[in-house]
mmCIF file of C-alpha atoms in Angstrom:
data_model
loop_
_atom_site.group_PDB
_atom_site.id
_atom_site.type_symbol
_atom_site.label_atom_id
_atom_site.label_comp_id
_atom_site.label_asym_id
_atom_site.label_seq_id
_atom_site.Cartn_x
_atom_site.Cartn_y
_atom_site.Cartn_z
ATOM 1 C CA MET A 1 0.000 0.000 0.000
ATOM 2 C CA LYS A 2 2.799 2.354 0.977
ATOM 3 C CA LYS A 3 4.641 1.553 -2.225
ATOM 4 C CA LEU A 4 1.493 2.235 -4.235
ATOM 5 C CA CYS A 5 1.057 5.649 -2.571
ATOM 6 C CA LEU A 6 4.702 6.485 -3.128
ATOM 7 C CA HIS A 7 4.482 5.552 -6.788
ATOM 8 C CA ALA A 8 1.361 7.636 -7.170
ATOM 9 C CA PHE A 9 3.047 10.619 -5.488
ATOM 10 C CA LEU A 10 6.121 10.314 -7.729
ATOM 11 C CA ALA A 11 3.925 10.051 -10.797
ATOM 12 C CA CYS A 12 2.112 13.257 -9.777
ATOM 13 C CA MET A 13 5.417 15.059 -9.215
ATOM 14 C CA ILE A 14 6.714 13.969 -12.609
ATOM 15 C CA TRP A 15 3.459 15.096 -14.243
ATOM 16 C CA ILE A 16 3.601 18.486 -12.542
ATOM 17 C CA ALA A 17 7.269 18.906 -13.494
ATOM 18 C CA GLY A 18 6.339 18.205 -17.085
ATOM 19 C CA LEU A 19 3.769 21.001 -17.246
ATOM 20 C CA PRO A 20 4.752 23.740 -19.739
ATOM 21 C CA CYS A 21 4.238 26.501 -17.171
ATOM 22 C CA ALA A 22 4.564 26.166 -13.413
ATOM 23 C CA LEU A 23 1.986 27.736 -11.105
ATOM 24 C CA ALA A 24 2.779 31.281 -9.895
ATOM 25 C CA GLU A 25 5.367 31.558 -12.681
ATOM 26 C CA THR A 26 5.697 34.916 -14.416
ATOM 27 C CA VAL A 27 4.545 34.833 -18.031
ATOM 28 C CA TYR A 28 3.990 37.529 -20.642
ATOM 29 C CA VAL A 29 1.509 38.346 -23.342
ATOM 30 C CA SER A 30 3.274 37.403 -26.571
ATOM 31 C CA SER A 31 4.062 39.778 -29.430
ATOM 32 C CA ILE A 32 0.550 40.558 -30.563
ATOM 33 C CA THR A 33 -1.310 43.850 -30.376
ATOM 34 C CA GLN A 34 -3.902 42.977 -27.708
ATOM 35 C CA ILE A 35 -5.523 39.900 -26.139
ATOM 36 C CA THR A 36 -8.645 39.500 -24.029
ATOM 37 C CA LEU A 37 -8.714 38.455 -20.387
ATOM 38 C CA ARG A 38 -12.080 36.722 -19.749
ATOM 39 C CA THR A 39 -14.038 35.629 -16.702
ATOM 40 C CA GLU A 40 -14.138 31.987 -17.841
ATOM 41 C CA PRO A 41 -12.300 29.940 -20.484
ATOM 42 C CA GLY A 42 -14.032 30.551 -23.819
ATOM 43 C CA VAL A 43 -14.638 33.467 -26.174
ATOM 44 C CA GLU A 44 -18.304 33.588 -25.214
ATOM 45 C CA HIS A 45 -17.510 34.796 -21.693
ATOM 46 C CA ARG A 46 -17.281 38.400 -20.538
ATOM 47 C CA ILE A 47 -14.052 40.323 -21.089
ATOM 48 C CA VAL A 48 -12.392 41.443 -17.862
ATOM 49 C CA GLU A 49 -9.577 43.466 -19.440
ATOM 50 C CA MET A 50 -7.705 43.986 -22.693
ATOM 51 C CA LEU A 51 -4.052 43.068 -22.282
ATOM 52 C CA LYS A 52 -1.306 44.629 -24.382
ATOM 53 C CA SER A 53 1.710 42.819 -25.742
ATOM 54 C CA GLY A 54 4.413 42.505 -23.070
ATOM 55 C CA THR A 55 1.994 42.632 -20.108
ATOM 56 C CA SER A 56 3.417 40.716 -17.145
ATOM 57 C CA LEU A 57 1.090 38.051 -15.690
ATOM 58 C CA GLU A 58 1.183 35.548 -12.854
ATOM 59 C CA MET A 59 0.256 31.982 -13.811
ATOM 60 C CA VAL A 60 -2.526 30.716 -11.529
ATOM 61 C CA GLU A 61 -3.706 27.628 -13.426
ATOM 62 C CA TYR A 62 -2.303 26.216 -16.621
ATOM 63 C CA ARG A 63 -4.442 24.442 -19.243
ATOM 64 C CA LYS A 64 -3.700 23.421 -22.797
ATOM 65 C CA ASP A 65 -6.156 25.835 -24.456
ATOM 66 C CA TRP A 66 -6.927 28.386 -21.737
ATOM 67 C CA SER A 67 -4.924 29.376 -18.654
ATOM 68 C CA MET A 68 -5.961 31.320 -15.590
ATOM 69 C CA VAL A 69 -3.675 34.279 -14.863
ATOM 70 C CA LYS A 70 -3.466 37.237 -12.504
ATOM 71 C CA THR A 71 -2.458 40.757 -13.519
ATOM 72 C CA ASP A 72 -0.162 43.066 -11.522
ATOM 73 C CA GLY A 73 -3.321 44.976 -10.610
ATOM 74 C CA GLY A 74 -4.802 41.885 -8.937
ATOM 75 C CA LYS A 75 -7.386 40.995 -11.623
ATOM 76 C CA GLU A 76 -7.805 37.278 -12.383
ATOM 77 C CA GLY A 77 -9.155 35.777 -15.594
ATOM 78 C CA TRP A 78 -8.642 33.344 -18.423
ATOM 79 C CA ILE A 79 -6.475 33.874 -21.453
ATOM 80 C CA LEU A 80 -5.675 31.758 -24.529
ATOM 81 C CA THR A 81 -2.578 29.754 -23.647
ATOM 82 C CA ARG A 82 -1.039 30.167 -27.091
ATOM 83 C CA PHE A 83 -0.864 33.954 -26.539
ATOM 84 C CA ILE A 84 1.366 33.768 -23.458
ATOM 85 C CA THR A 85 5.102 33.051 -23.292
ATOM 86 C CA ARG A 86 7.796 32.599 -20.685
ATOM 87 C CA GLU A 87 10.252 34.720 -22.647
ATOM 88 C CA LYS A 88 10.146 38.479 -22.422
ATOM 89 C CA PRO A 89 8.780 39.962 -25.646
ATOM 90 C CA LYS A 90 11.213 42.005 -27.709
ATOM 91 C CA ILE A 91 9.250 45.173 -27.028
ATOM 92 C CA LEU A 92 9.980 44.772 -23.312
ATOM 93 C CA LEU A 93 13.624 44.051 -24.010
ATOM 94 C CA VAL A 94 13.807 47.179 -26.158
ATOM 95 C CA ASP A 95 12.159 49.233 -23.408
ATOM 96 C CA GLU A 96 14.555 47.829 -20.811
ATOM 97 C CA LEU A 97 17.539 48.557 -23.049
ATOM 98 C CA GLU A 98 16.289 52.097 -23.606
ATOM 99 C CA GLN A 99 15.834 52.578 -19.862
ATOM 100 C CA LYS A 100 19.327 51.205 -19.223
ATOM 101 C CA ASN A 101 20.700 53.442 -21.942
ATOM 102 C CA ASP A 102 18.966 56.484 -20.409
ATOM 103 C CA LYS A 103 20.290 55.531 -16.991
ATOM 104 C CA LEU A 104 23.835 55.106 -18.321
ATOM 105 C CA THR A 105 23.536 58.421 -20.176
ATOM 106 C CA ARG A 106 22.492 60.167 -16.951
ATOM 107 C CA GLU A 107 25.269 58.467 -14.997
ATOM 108 C CA LEU A 108 27.791 59.456 -17.686
ATOM 109 C CA ALA A 109 26.585 63.083 -17.511
ATOM 110 C CA GLU A 110 26.904 62.989 -13.704
ATOM 111 C CA LEU A 111 30.407 61.524 -13.984
ATOM 112 C CA LYS A 112 31.395 64.244 -16.457
ATOM 113 C CA THR A 113 30.041 66.894 -14.078
ATOM 114 C CA LYS A 114 31.930 65.340 -11.168
ATOM 115 C CA HIS A 115 35.060 65.144 -13.327
ATOM 116 C CA ARG A 116 34.798 68.855 -14.132
ATOM 117 C CA GLU A 117 34.255 69.637 -10.452
ATOM 118 C CA LEU A 118 37.256 67.501 -9.478
ATOM 119 C CA THR A 119 39.360 69.204 -12.153
ATOM 120 C CA ARG A 120 38.410 72.630 -10.769
ATOM 121 C CA GLU A 121 39.024 71.414 -7.221
ATOM 122 C CA ASN A 122 42.446 70.030 -8.179
ATOM 123 C CA ALA A 123 43.312 73.356 -9.822
ATOM 124 C CA ARG A 124 42.194 75.206 -6.686
ATOM 125 C CA LEU A 125 44.249 72.875 -4.492
ATOM 126 C CA ALA A 126 47.245 73.406 -6.766
ATOM 127 C CA ASP A 127 46.864 77.189 -6.366
ATOM 128 C CA ILE A 128 46.570 76.794 -2.587
ATOM 129 C CA GLU A 129 49.670 74.591 -2.525
ATOM 130 C CA LYS A 130 51.545 77.116 -4.650
ATOM 131 C CA SER A 131 50.495 79.962 -2.357
ATOM 132 C CA TYR A 132 51.443 77.898 0.682
ATOM 133 C CA ASN A 133 54.880 77.121 -0.730
ATOM 134 C CA GLN A 134 55.346 80.799 -1.622
ATOM 135 C CA LEU A 135 54.311 81.819 1.882
ATOM 136 C CA LYS A 136 56.604 79.180 3.320
ATOM 137 C CA ASN A 137 59.472 80.493 1.200
ATOM 138 C CA ASP A 138 58.640 84.103 2.118
ATOM 139 C CA SER A 139 58.460 83.122 5.782
ATOM 140 C CA ALA A 140 61.875 81.479 5.554
ATOM 141 C CA GLN A 141 63.257 84.629 3.900
ATOM 142 C CA PHE A 142 61.536 86.754 6.553
ATOM 143 C CA PHE A 143 63.141 84.806 9.382
ATOM 144 C CA THR A 144 66.511 84.976 7.599
ATOM 145 C CA LEU A 145 66.167 88.751 7.162
ATOM 146 C CA LYS A 146 65.016 89.103 10.740
ATOM 147 C CA LYS A 147 68.065 87.177 11.904
ATOM 148 C CA GLN A 148 70.343 89.267 9.707
ATOM 149 C CA TYR A 149 68.702 92.459 10.985
ATOM 150 C CA ALA A 150 69.226 91.341 14.588
ATOM 151 C CA GLN A 151 72.895 90.626 13.809
ATOM 152 C CA ILE A 152 73.306 94.002 12.076
ATOM 153 C CA GLN A 153 71.653 95.711 15.033
ATOM 154 C CA LYS A 154 73.977 93.854 17.394
ATOM 155 C CA ASP A 155 77.006 94.807 15.289
ATOM 156 C CA TYR A 156 75.790 98.408 15.169
ATOM 157 C CA GLN A 157 75.486 98.530 18.945
ATOM 158 C CA SER A 158 78.929 97.016 19.296
ATOM 159 C CA GLN A 159 80.403 99.497 16.827
ATOM 160 C CA SER A 160 78.546 102.353 18.543
ATOM 161 C CA SER A 161 80.151 101.312 21.815
ATOM 162 C CA GLN A 162 83.561 101.182 20.154
ATOM 163 C CA ILE A 163 82.976 104.623 18.575
ATOM 164 C CA GLN A 164 81.997 106.027 21.956
ATOM 165 C CA VAL A 165 85.187 104.580 23.451
ATOM 166 C CA LEU A 166 87.238 106.034 20.588
ATOM 167 C CA GLU A 167 85.509 109.388 20.883
ATOM 168 C CA ALA A 168 86.181 109.421 24.600
ATOM 169 C CA GLY A 169 89.794 108.494 23.939
ATOM 170 C CA LEU A 170 90.061 111.143 21.261
ATOM 171 C CA LYS A 171 88.713 113.766 23.652
ATOM 172 C CA ASN A 172 91.306 112.696 26.194
ATOM 173 C CA ASP A 173 94.019 112.884 23.536
ATOM 174 C CA LYS A 174 92.906 116.372 22.573
ATOM 175 C CA THR A 175 92.961 117.457 26.220
ATOM 176 C CA ILE A 176 96.408 115.987 26.699
ATOM 177 C CA PHE A 177 97.589 117.607 23.473
ATOM 178 C CA MET A 178 96.263 120.959 24.553
ATOM 179 C CA LEU A 179 97.792 120.643 27.975
ATOM 180 C CA THR A 180 101.075 119.550 26.442
ATOM 181 C CA GLY A 181 100.974 122.489 24.049
ATOM 182 C CA LEU A 182 100.283 124.884 26.861
ATOM 183 C CA GLY A 183 103.070 123.352 28.930
ATOM 184 C CA VAL A 184 105.510 123.705 26.067
ATOM 185 C CA PHE A 185 104.330 127.262 25.514
ATOM 186 C CA PHE A 186 104.809 128.202 29.140
ATOM 187 C CA LEU A 187 108.191 126.451 29.316
ATOM 188 C CA GLY A 188 109.296 128.311 26.235
ATOM 189 C CA LEU A 189 108.076 131.515 27.710
ATOM 190 C CA ILE A 190 109.900 130.843 30.993
ATOM 191 C CA PHE A 191 113.099 129.827 29.214
ATOM 192 C CA GLY A 192 112.872 132.914 27.013
ATOM 193 C CA VAL A 193 112.480 135.298 29.909
ATOM 194 C CA GLY A 194 115.403 133.666 31.745
ATOM 195 C CA ALA A 195 117.653 133.884 28.692
ATOM 196 C CA ARG A 196 116.894 137.576 28.279
ATOM 197 C CA LYS A 197 117.766 138.265 31.911
ATOM 198 C CA LYS A 198 121.115 136.475 31.546
ATOM 199 C CA LYS A 199 121.898 138.388 28.414
ATOM 200 C CA LYS A 200 121.198 141.728 30.106
ATOM 201 C CA SER A 201 123.344 140.891 33.108
ATOM 202 C CA SER A 202 126.304 139.926 30.894
ATOM 203 C CA LEU A 203 126.067 143.208 29.051
ATOM 204 C CA LEU A 204 126.354 145.125 32.267
#
């Protein structure tokens, strides 16, 4: 009995696997202009909706002539099986390619814009780097000049001190020279007066 049930179950699985379309599988309206979705299988039944080529449908129940499907909007109905396909119709593929092309075009435009912005930013950074290097160089020159100025100022103070010492020495030399001159003058005057006195006394 168990073997019989198992065989029956396997047979059902094989039969289901052999169905052209699995349940809940996505199928499409094939490349025709329009097809009717009806309440029941058969052209005599009421039309629920007109489906365009490329419309995506969910397979609910597959039959050889008519299949029950469900639209993305939630409507269920029957459609001729020969007008549905598992493969995406070319019109959908073309639409998808156009959408991808539009997306790539937009992304390319964005990349070009970003590239231009990066180019401007790199140029601005280059200018900043140049200005920084110039400032760095000017700063180095400034510190060098400042150091040289400090040294010159130090040398000037040292020379000023030396000049003051020399000027003081020169003043002393002038004083000594004047005193020496006066001393010589007075000595000459004294010696002259004495010589005159001796000469007068010898004449007497």
